[in-house]
XYZ file of C-alpha atoms in Angstrom:
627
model
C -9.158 -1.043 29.124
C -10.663 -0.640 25.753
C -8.706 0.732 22.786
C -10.214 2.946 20.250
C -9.402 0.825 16.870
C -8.905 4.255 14.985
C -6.219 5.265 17.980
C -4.359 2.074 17.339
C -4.309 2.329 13.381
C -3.135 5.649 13.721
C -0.453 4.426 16.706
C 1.401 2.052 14.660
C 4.858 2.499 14.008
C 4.314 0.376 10.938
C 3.009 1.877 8.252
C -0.773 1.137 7.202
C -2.985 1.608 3.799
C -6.749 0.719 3.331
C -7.016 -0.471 -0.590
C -10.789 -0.619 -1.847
C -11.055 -3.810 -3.651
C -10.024 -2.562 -7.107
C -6.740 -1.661 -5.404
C -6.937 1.754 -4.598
C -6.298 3.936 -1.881
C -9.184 4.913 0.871
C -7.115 5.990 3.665
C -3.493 5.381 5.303
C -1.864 6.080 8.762
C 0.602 8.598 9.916
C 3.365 6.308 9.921
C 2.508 5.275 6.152
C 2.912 9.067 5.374
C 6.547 9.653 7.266
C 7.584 6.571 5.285
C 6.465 8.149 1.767
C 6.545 11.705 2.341
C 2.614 12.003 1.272
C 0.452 13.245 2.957
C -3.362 10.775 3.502
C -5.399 13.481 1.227
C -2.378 13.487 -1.692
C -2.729 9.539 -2.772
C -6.252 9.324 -1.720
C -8.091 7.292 -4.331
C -4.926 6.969 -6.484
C -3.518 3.316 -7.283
C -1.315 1.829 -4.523
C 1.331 1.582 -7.432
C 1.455 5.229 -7.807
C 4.248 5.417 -4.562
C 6.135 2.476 -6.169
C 9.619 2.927 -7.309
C 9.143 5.733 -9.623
C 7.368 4.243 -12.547
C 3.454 3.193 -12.895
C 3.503 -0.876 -13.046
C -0.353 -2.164 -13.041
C 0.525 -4.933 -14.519
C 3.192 -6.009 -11.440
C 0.612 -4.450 -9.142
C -2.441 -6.457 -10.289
C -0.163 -9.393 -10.314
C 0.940 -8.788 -6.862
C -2.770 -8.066 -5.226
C -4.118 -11.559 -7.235
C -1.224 -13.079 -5.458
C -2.510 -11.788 -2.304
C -6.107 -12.689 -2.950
C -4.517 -16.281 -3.803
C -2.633 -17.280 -0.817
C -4.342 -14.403 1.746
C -1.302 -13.098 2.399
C 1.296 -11.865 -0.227
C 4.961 -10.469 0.953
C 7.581 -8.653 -1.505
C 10.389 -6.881 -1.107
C 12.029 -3.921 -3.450
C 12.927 0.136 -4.181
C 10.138 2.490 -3.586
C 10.475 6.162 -3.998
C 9.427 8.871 -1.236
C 7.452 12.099 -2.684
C 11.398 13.819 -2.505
C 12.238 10.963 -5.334
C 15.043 9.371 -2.436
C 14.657 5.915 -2.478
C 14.504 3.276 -0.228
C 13.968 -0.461 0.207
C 10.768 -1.281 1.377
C 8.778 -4.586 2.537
C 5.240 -4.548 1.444
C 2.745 -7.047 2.885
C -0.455 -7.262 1.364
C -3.908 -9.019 2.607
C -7.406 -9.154 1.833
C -10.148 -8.247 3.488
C -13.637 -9.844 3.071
C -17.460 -8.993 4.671
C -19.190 -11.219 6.246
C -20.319 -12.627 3.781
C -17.272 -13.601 2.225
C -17.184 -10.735 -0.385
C -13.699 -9.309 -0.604
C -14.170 -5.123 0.310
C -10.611 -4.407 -0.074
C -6.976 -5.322 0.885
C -4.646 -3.930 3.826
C -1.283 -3.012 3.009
C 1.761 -2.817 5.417
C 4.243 -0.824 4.363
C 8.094 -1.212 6.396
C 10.942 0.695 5.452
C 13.952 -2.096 5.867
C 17.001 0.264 3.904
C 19.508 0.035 6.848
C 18.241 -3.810 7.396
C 18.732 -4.448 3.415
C 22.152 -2.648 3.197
C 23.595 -4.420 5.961
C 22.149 -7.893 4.871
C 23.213 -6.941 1.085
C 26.459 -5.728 2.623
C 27.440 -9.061 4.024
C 26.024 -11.171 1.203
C 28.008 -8.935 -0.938
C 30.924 -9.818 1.084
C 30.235 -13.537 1.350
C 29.199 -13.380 -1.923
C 32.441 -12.227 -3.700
C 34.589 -14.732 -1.356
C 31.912 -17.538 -2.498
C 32.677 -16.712 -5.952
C 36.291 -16.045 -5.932
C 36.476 -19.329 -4.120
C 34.342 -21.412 -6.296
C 35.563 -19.771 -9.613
C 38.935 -20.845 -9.334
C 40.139 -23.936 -10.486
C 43.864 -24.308 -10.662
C 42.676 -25.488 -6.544
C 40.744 -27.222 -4.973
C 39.468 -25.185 -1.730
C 37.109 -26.785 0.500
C 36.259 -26.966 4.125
C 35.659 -30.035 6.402
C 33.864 -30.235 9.639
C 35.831 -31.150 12.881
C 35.237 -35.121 11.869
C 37.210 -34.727 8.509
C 34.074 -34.625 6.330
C 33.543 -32.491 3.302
C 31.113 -29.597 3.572
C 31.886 -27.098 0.572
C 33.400 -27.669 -2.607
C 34.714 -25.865 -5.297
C 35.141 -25.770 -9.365
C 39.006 -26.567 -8.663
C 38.087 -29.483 -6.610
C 35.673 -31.123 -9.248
C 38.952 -30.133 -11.487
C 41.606 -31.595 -9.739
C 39.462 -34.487 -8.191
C 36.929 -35.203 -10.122
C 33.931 -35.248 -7.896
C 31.259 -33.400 -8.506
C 29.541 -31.155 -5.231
C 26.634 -33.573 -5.085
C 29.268 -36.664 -5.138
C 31.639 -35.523 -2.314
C 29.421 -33.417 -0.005
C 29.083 -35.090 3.711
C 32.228 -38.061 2.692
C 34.916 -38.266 4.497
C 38.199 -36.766 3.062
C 40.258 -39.635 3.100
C 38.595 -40.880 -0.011
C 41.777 -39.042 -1.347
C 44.542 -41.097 0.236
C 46.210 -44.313 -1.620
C 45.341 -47.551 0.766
C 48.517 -47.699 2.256
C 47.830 -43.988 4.001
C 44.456 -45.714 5.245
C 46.017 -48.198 7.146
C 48.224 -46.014 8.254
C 45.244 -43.814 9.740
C 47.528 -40.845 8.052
C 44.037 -38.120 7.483
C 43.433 -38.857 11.202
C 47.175 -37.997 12.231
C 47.364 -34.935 10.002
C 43.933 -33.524 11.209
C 45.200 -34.003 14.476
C 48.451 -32.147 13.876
C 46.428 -29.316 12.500
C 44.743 -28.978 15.084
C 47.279 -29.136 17.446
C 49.440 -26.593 15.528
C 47.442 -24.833 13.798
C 48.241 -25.979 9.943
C 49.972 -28.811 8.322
C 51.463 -28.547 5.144
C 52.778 -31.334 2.715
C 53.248 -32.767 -0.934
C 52.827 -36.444 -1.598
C 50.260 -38.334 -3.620
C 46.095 -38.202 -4.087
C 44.010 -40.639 -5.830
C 41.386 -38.689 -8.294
C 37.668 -39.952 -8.715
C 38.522 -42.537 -11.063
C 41.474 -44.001 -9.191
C 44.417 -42.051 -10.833
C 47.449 -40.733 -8.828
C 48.478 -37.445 -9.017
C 51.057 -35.112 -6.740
C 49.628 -32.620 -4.556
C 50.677 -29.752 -2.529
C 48.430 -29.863 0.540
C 47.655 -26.821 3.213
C 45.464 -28.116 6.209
C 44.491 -25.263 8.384
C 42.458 -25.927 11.590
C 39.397 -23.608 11.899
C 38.527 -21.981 15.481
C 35.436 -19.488 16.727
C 35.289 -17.052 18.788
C 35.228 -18.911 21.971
C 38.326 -20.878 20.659
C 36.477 -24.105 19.847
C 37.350 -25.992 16.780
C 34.725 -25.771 14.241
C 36.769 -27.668 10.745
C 39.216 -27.147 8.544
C 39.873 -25.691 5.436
C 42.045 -27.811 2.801
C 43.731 -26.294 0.063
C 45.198 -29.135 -2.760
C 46.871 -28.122 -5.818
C 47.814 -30.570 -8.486
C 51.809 -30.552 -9.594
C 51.745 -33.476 -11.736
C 50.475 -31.845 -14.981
C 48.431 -35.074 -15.652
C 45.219 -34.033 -15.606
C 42.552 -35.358 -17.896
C 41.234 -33.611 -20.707
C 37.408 -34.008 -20.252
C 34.450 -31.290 -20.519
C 32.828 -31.287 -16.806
C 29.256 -30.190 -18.508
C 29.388 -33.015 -21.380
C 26.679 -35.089 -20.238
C 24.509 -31.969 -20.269
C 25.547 -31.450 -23.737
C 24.686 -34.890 -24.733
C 20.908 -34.698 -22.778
C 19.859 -31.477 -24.079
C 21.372 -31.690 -28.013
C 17.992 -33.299 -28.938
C 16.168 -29.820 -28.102
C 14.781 -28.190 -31.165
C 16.871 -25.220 -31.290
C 15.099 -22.993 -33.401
C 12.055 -22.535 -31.757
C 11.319 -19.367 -31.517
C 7.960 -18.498 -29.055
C 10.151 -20.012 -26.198
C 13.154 -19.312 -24.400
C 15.248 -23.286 -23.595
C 18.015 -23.279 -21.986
C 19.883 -25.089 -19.384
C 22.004 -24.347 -16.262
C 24.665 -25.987 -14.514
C 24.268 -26.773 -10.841
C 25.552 -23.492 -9.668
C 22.940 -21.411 -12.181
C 25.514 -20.634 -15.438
C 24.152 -20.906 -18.541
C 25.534 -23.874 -20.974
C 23.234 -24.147 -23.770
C 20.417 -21.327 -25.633
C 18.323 -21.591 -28.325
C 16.763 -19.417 -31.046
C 13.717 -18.028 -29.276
C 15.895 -17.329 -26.208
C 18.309 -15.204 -28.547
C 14.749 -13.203 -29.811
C 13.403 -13.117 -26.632
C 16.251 -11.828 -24.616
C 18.113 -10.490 -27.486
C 21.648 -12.224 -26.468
C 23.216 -14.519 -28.628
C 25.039 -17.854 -27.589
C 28.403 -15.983 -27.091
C 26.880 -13.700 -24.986
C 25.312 -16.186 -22.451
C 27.193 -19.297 -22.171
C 29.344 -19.209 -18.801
C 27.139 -16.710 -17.777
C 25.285 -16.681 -14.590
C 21.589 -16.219 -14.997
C 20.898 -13.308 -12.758
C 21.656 -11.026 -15.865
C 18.035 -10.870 -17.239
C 16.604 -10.633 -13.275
C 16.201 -6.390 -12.668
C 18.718 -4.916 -9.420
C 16.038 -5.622 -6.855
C 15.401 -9.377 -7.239
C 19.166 -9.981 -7.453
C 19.480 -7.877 -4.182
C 16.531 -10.509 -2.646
C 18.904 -13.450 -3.558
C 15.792 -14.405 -6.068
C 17.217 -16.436 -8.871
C 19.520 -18.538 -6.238
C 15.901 -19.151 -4.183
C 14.149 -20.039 -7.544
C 17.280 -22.834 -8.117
C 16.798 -23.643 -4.543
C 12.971 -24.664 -4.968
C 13.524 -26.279 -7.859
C 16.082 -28.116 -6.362
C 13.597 -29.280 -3.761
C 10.584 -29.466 -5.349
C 11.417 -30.531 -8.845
C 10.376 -27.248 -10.683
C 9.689 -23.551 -9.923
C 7.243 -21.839 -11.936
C 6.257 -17.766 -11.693
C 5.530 -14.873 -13.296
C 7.169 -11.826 -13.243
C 9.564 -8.965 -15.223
C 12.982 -9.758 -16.702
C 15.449 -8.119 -18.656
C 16.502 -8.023 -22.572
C 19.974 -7.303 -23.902
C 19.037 -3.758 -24.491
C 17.767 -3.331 -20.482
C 14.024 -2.863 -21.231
C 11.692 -5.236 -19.583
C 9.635 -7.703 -20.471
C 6.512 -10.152 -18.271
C 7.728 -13.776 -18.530
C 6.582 -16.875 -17.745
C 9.341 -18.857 -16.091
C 9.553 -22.676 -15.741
C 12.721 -23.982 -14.252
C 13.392 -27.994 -13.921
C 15.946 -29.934 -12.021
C 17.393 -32.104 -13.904
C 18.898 -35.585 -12.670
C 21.358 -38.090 -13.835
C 20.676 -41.892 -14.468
C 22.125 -42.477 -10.813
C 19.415 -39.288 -9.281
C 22.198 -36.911 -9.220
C 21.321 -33.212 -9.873
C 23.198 -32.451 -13.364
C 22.040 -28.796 -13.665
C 18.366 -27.153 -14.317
C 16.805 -26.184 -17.201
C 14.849 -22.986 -17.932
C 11.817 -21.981 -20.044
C 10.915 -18.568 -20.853
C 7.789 -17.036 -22.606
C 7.026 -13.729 -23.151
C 3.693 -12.529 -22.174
C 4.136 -8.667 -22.371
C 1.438 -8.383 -25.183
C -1.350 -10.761 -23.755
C -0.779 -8.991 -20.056
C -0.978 -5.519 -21.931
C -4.229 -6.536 -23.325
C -5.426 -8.271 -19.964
C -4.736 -5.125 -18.082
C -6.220 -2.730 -20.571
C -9.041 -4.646 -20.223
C -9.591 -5.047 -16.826
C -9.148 -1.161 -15.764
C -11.597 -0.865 -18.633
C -14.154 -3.156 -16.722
C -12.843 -1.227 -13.583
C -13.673 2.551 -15.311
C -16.872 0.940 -16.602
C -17.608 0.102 -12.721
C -16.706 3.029 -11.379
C -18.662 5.048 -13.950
C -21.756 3.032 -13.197
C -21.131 3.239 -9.700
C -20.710 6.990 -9.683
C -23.744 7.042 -12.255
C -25.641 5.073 -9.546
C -24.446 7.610 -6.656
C -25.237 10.349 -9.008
C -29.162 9.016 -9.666
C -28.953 8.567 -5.513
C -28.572 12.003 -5.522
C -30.360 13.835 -8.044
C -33.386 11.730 -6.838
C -32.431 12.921 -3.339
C -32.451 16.992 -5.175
C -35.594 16.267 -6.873
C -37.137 15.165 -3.656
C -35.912 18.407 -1.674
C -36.270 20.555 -5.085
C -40.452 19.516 -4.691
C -40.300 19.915 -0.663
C -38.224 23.260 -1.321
C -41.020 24.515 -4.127
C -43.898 24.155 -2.667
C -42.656 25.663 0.924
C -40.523 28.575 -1.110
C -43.796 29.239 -2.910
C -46.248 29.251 0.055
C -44.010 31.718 2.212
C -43.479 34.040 -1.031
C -47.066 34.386 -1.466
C -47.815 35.331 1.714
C -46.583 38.772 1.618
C -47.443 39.451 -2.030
C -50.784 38.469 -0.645
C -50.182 40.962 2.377
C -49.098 43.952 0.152
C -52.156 43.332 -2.627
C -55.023 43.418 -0.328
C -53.024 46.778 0.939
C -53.303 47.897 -2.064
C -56.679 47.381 -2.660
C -57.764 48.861 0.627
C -56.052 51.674 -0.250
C -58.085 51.787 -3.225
C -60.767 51.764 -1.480
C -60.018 54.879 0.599
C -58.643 56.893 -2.246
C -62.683 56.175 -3.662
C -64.147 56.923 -0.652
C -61.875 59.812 -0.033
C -60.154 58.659 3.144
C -57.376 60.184 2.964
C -56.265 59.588 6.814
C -56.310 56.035 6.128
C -53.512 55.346 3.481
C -50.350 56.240 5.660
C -51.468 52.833 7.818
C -51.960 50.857 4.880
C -48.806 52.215 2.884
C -47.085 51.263 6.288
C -48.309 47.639 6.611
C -47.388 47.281 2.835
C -44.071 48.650 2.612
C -43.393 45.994 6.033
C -44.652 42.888 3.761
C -42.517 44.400 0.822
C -39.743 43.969 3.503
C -40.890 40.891 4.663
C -40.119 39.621 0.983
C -37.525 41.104 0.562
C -36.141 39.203 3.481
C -37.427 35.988 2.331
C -35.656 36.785 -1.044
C -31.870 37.478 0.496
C -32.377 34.300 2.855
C -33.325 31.923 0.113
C -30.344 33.538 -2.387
C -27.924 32.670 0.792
C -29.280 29.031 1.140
C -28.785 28.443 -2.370
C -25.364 29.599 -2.620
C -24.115 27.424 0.085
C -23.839 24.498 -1.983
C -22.217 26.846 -5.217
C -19.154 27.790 -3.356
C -16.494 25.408 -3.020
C -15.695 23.860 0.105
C -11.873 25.343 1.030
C -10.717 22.291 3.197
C -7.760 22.695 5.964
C -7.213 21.707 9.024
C -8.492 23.644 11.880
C -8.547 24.030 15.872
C -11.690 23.369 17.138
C -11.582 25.749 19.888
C -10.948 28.332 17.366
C -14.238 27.841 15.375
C -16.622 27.730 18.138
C -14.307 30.708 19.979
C -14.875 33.156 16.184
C -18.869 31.756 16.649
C -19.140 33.109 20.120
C -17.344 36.487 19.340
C -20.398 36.877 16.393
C -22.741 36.990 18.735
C -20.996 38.866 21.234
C -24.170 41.627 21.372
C -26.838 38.925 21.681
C -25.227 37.037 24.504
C -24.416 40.259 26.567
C -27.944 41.258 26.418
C -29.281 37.730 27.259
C -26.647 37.641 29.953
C -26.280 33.670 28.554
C -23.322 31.268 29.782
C -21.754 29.591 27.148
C -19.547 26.325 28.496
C -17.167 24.684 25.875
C -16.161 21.179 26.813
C -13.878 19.573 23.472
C -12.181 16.439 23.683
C -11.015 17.307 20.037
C -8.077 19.910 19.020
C -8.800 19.679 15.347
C -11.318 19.336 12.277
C -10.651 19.487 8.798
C -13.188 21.731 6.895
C -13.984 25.088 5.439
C -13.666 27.445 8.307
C -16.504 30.134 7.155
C -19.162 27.128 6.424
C -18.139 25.634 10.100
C -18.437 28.700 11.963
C -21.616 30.125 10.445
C -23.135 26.054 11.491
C -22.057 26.827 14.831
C -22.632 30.716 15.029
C -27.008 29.484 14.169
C -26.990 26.778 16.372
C -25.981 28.983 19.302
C -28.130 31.689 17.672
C -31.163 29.777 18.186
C -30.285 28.752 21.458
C -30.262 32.054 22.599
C -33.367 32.961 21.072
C -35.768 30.548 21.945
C -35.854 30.865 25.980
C -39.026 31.806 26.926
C -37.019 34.622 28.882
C -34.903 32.195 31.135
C -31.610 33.221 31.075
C -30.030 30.493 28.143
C -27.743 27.980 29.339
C -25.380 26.428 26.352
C -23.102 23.246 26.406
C -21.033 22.555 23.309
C -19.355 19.327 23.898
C -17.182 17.251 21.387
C -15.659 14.075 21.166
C -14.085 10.860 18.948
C -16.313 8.454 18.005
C -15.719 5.298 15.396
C -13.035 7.469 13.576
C -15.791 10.648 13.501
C -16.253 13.776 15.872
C -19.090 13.813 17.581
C -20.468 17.967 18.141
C -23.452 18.107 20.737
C -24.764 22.005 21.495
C -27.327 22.001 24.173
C -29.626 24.601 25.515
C -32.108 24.937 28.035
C -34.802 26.735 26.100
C -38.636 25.945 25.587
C -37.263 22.613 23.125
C -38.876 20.990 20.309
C -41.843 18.547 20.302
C -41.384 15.094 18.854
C -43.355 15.123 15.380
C -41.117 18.703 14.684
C -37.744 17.341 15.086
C -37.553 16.757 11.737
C -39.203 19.409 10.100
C -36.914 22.042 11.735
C -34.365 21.895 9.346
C -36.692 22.555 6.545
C -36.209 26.123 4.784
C -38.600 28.936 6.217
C -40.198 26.279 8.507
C -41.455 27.727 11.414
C -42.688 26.637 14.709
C -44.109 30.332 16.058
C -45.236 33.381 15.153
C -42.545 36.082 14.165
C -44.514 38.490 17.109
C -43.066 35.420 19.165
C -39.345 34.975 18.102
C -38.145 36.992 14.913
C -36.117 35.115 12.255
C -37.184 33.496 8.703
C -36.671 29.632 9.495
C -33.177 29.267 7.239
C -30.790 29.358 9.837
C -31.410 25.567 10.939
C -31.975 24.926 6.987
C -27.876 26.017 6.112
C -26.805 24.056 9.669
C -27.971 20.965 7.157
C -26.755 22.163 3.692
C -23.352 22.693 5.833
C -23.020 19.612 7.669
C -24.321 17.584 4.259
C -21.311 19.108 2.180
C -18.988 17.571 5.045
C -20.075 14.009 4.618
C -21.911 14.606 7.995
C -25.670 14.110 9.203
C -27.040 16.612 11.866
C -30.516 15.522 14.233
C -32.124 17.207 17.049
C -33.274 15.655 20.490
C -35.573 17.435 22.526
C -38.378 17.035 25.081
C -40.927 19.820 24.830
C -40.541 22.588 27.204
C -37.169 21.009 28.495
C -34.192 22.338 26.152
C -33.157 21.219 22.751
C -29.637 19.231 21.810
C -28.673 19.287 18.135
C -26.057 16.471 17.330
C -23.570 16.559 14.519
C -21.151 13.808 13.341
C -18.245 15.251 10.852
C -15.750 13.462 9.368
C -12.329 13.904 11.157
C -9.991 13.968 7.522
């Protein structure tokens, strides 16, 4: 079974927005507008930005669509505010689209709101994140876990205290690299892991040997680890040292030592460098102007503080240390954060850096500030994109004052022909009349003042018709949404009269409950077509079908009669002002009525034709716009 593709992008539960390609919005599905609160006509044509998170951001927004257009698909997360102001956490997905050709026409955006999701995932991070840190911060012990084998899987700053490893040193050994030689041989870590298991925990003081070889006395909780389904997962260890002989050294020396060569005071960069875990251990001049925090502000500091709430909430500056890590460096761009909380567009470059023996010794971090030269990017770019859409609206505009021109000549010479006629009628009247009041024959005039006064009329007529064809396109199209069977249903009640004296049937067959357009404009376009169809019928009693449907995203109107129809080389011709196709002795009217069914259908972004074979009914076809 085929799908309509409008019926699915309206189906979705996801929400949906069509960008044109300088980023703004053409059109968006119901689900987009329960997500934001606005409704498709609101945002229409405004930036995609404009529904962000309260404040207008081209610059983040042009960054994020040449993102897009980079990779072909570009994901973020973060706040965005509803047309109430709530907020909410949304995931945004945007992709291009391209022609055939290759030539990019837009971009679709898909819009999820992911609050609940994010609250329960920030939640539990939160949770595991202040555990984590209370964990890792303290160092008077050293708190680790092992996996069911003995081996070390976490480590803390009180084990690189009290043992002197570092994480990258003791992750994956085994934990007997604590135990003197004689508790080797004596397989004692095996024994005790076993007891821990067995009971529980196992508790005891005695001595460790430290990274270097050095003894000191530890108090020592083993406690076995179990899931859910009771199976032993690890243990945690918890050692603290009693012996009070611990070494006086600085853990982030050789960091010290690496980076004192750095030329402190420049100041059109931020340098800086991070520990392992992300804290800041060194800053320079142009970080302290850049950022606006000195050295005692910083140092011990994790470096989250200059990322804004929602990239800390996406876990961003532990990712960025994460690809680093793995690849080597992580560059972006993006917004950060001064000392004073305003915001600023950095570039970021952050490096792993690695001992002499390829052990990761922390990361360092370069910051530039490229607020101005984006400013100045951005201002000129929407100034290339008003300049566009000026010329491209100058171009439509030429389109259709050439189009005006063209109908203002056609509309001329026809206005001019058909207003001549009945000054011509009334002036030879007149002159015949002159003629009788010379030859004195008097019983004459009343006929000719008759036959004048009806071309008088007849102008008159002509006059009214052409001021209501010309004000169609003055008055302003009130749009709102109406019921189809409503519009046709007021049409048919206009022409009541005529239809009881025809005795006509009239059989409505809609597929389509609504329309958006101005109601008087869409009833008078529907009131003439069914006027003419009653009018031209040779004396047949007039049969009528108005029938509407969806097609490609449009409605499709088809009113169909089974009068005398239209020949071929006339179809088009019809809906030219006072054209007529008979005599008025034949069928009275003034040839506007299929004239306004244009003018109306043009102002609604529609087109209107006629089909017909000659003798064998008519069937005018409309396509309207549904929004």
């Amino acid at each position: 079974m085929h799908l309509n593709s409008d019926l699915i992008f309206r189906s979705l539960a996801e929400g949906i927005f069509l960008l044109d390609e300088t980023g703004r919005i053409t059109t968006c599905n119901p689900a987009a507008s329960a997500i934001t609160g606005y409704d498709a006509t609101e945002i229409e044509a405004k930036p995609f930005y404009a529904i962000g998170e309260g404040q207008d951001d081209p610059i983040k927004y042009r960054y994020e669509l040449d993102q897009a257009l980079k990779k072909k698909k570009f994901v973020v997360e973060g706040w965005k505010m509803r047309k109430d102001h709530t907020r909410y956490w949304a995931e945004t997905s945007y992709s291009p689209v391209f022609d055939e050709s290759g030539h990019l026409t837009g971009y679709c955006v898909l819009l999820r709101d992911i609050n609940e999701q994010k609250k329960r995932q920030f939640d539990l991070l939160e949770s595991e994140e202040r555990y984590r840190l209370m964990v890792e911060a303290i160092r008077d012990y050293s708190i680790f876990m092992l996996d069911p084998d003995g081996n070390v899987m976490t480590w803390n700053d009180g084990g690189t205290f009290i043992h002197g490893y570092s994480e990258s040193e003791i992750l994956g050994k085994h934990f007997s690299v604590f135990y003197l030689s004689a508790d080797l041989i004596d397989e004692k870590p095996k024994k005790k892991l076993q007891i821990a298991s067995e009971s529980g925990s196992y508790r005891e003081e005695g001595w460790r040997v430290k990274k270097g070889g050095s003894l000191f006395w530890a108090s020592v909780v083993l406690t076995a680890l179990f899931n859910d389904r009771n199976m032993l997962i690890g243990y945690s260890k918890v050692t603290r040292d009693l012996t009070h002989r611990l070494k006086d050294e600085e853990i982030l020396r050789q960091s010290e030592a690496r980076y004192r060569s750095l030329v402190e005071q420049v100041g059109d960069y931020g340098i800086f460098m991070l520990d392992t875990k992300g804290r800041i251990i060194s800053w320079n001049e142009g970080a302290r102007r850049i950022k606006g925090y000195s050295a005692e502000d910083v140092i011990g500091k994790y470096f989250s503080i200059f990322y804004p709430e929602e990239d800390i909430l996406n876990g961003k500056p532990a990712w960025e240390l994460k690809v680093a890590r793995s690849t080597g460096k992580y560059e972006e761009e993006g917004w950060r954060l001064r000392k004073d909380g305003s915001r600023f567009w950095a570039s970021i470059v952050i490096t792993a850096v690695y001992d002499t023996e390829s052990r990761l010794s922390g990361f360092s971090k370069v910051t530039r500030d490229l607020t101005e030269r984006k400013m100045s990017e951005q201002a000129l770019q929407e100034s290339s994109d008003k300049y566009r859409q000026l010329a491209e609206e100058l171009s439509v505009t030429n389109g259709e004052l050439s189009s005006v021109n063209r109908e203002l000549e056609q509309f001329t010479a026809i206005v001019s022909h058909d207003l001549k006629e009945p000054v011509r009628t009334v002036r030879s009247f007149l002159h015949l009349m002159d003629q009788h009041l010379d030859q004195q024959k008097f019983d004459l005039l009343k006929a000719s003042i008759g036959k004048g006064i009806l071309a008088a009329q007849r102008m008159h007529d002509l006059i009214d018709n052409l001021l209501h064809y010309s004000q169609i396109s003055k008055i302003g199209l009130e749009r709102q949404k109406l019921k189809v069977a409503n519009v046709i249903g007021e049409a048919i009640q206009n022409l009541n009269d005529a239809i009881e004296q025809s005795g006509a049937h009239i059989r409505v067959d809609s597929d389509v409950p609504s329309i958006y357009g101005d109601r008087v404009q869409l009833v008078q376009l529907f009131q003439n077509l069914l006027a003419n169809a009653l009018k031209f019928t040779n004396g047949s009693t007039p049969e009528v079908q108005v029938k509407s449907w969806m097609e490609d995203g449009s409605v499709r109107f088809v009113v169909h009669d089974n009068g005398i129809g239209i020949s071929p080389q006339n179809l088009e011709k019809i809906f030219e002002i006072f054209r007529r196709l008979h005599f008025s002795d034949q069928y009275q009217g003034n040839g506007v009525g299929l004239a306004v069914c244009k003018k109306v259908v043009e102002r609604h972004r529609g087109k209107i034709w006629a089909e017909s074979v000659q003798g064998n009914g008519a069937s005018f076809h409309i396509v309207l716009p549904k929004i």
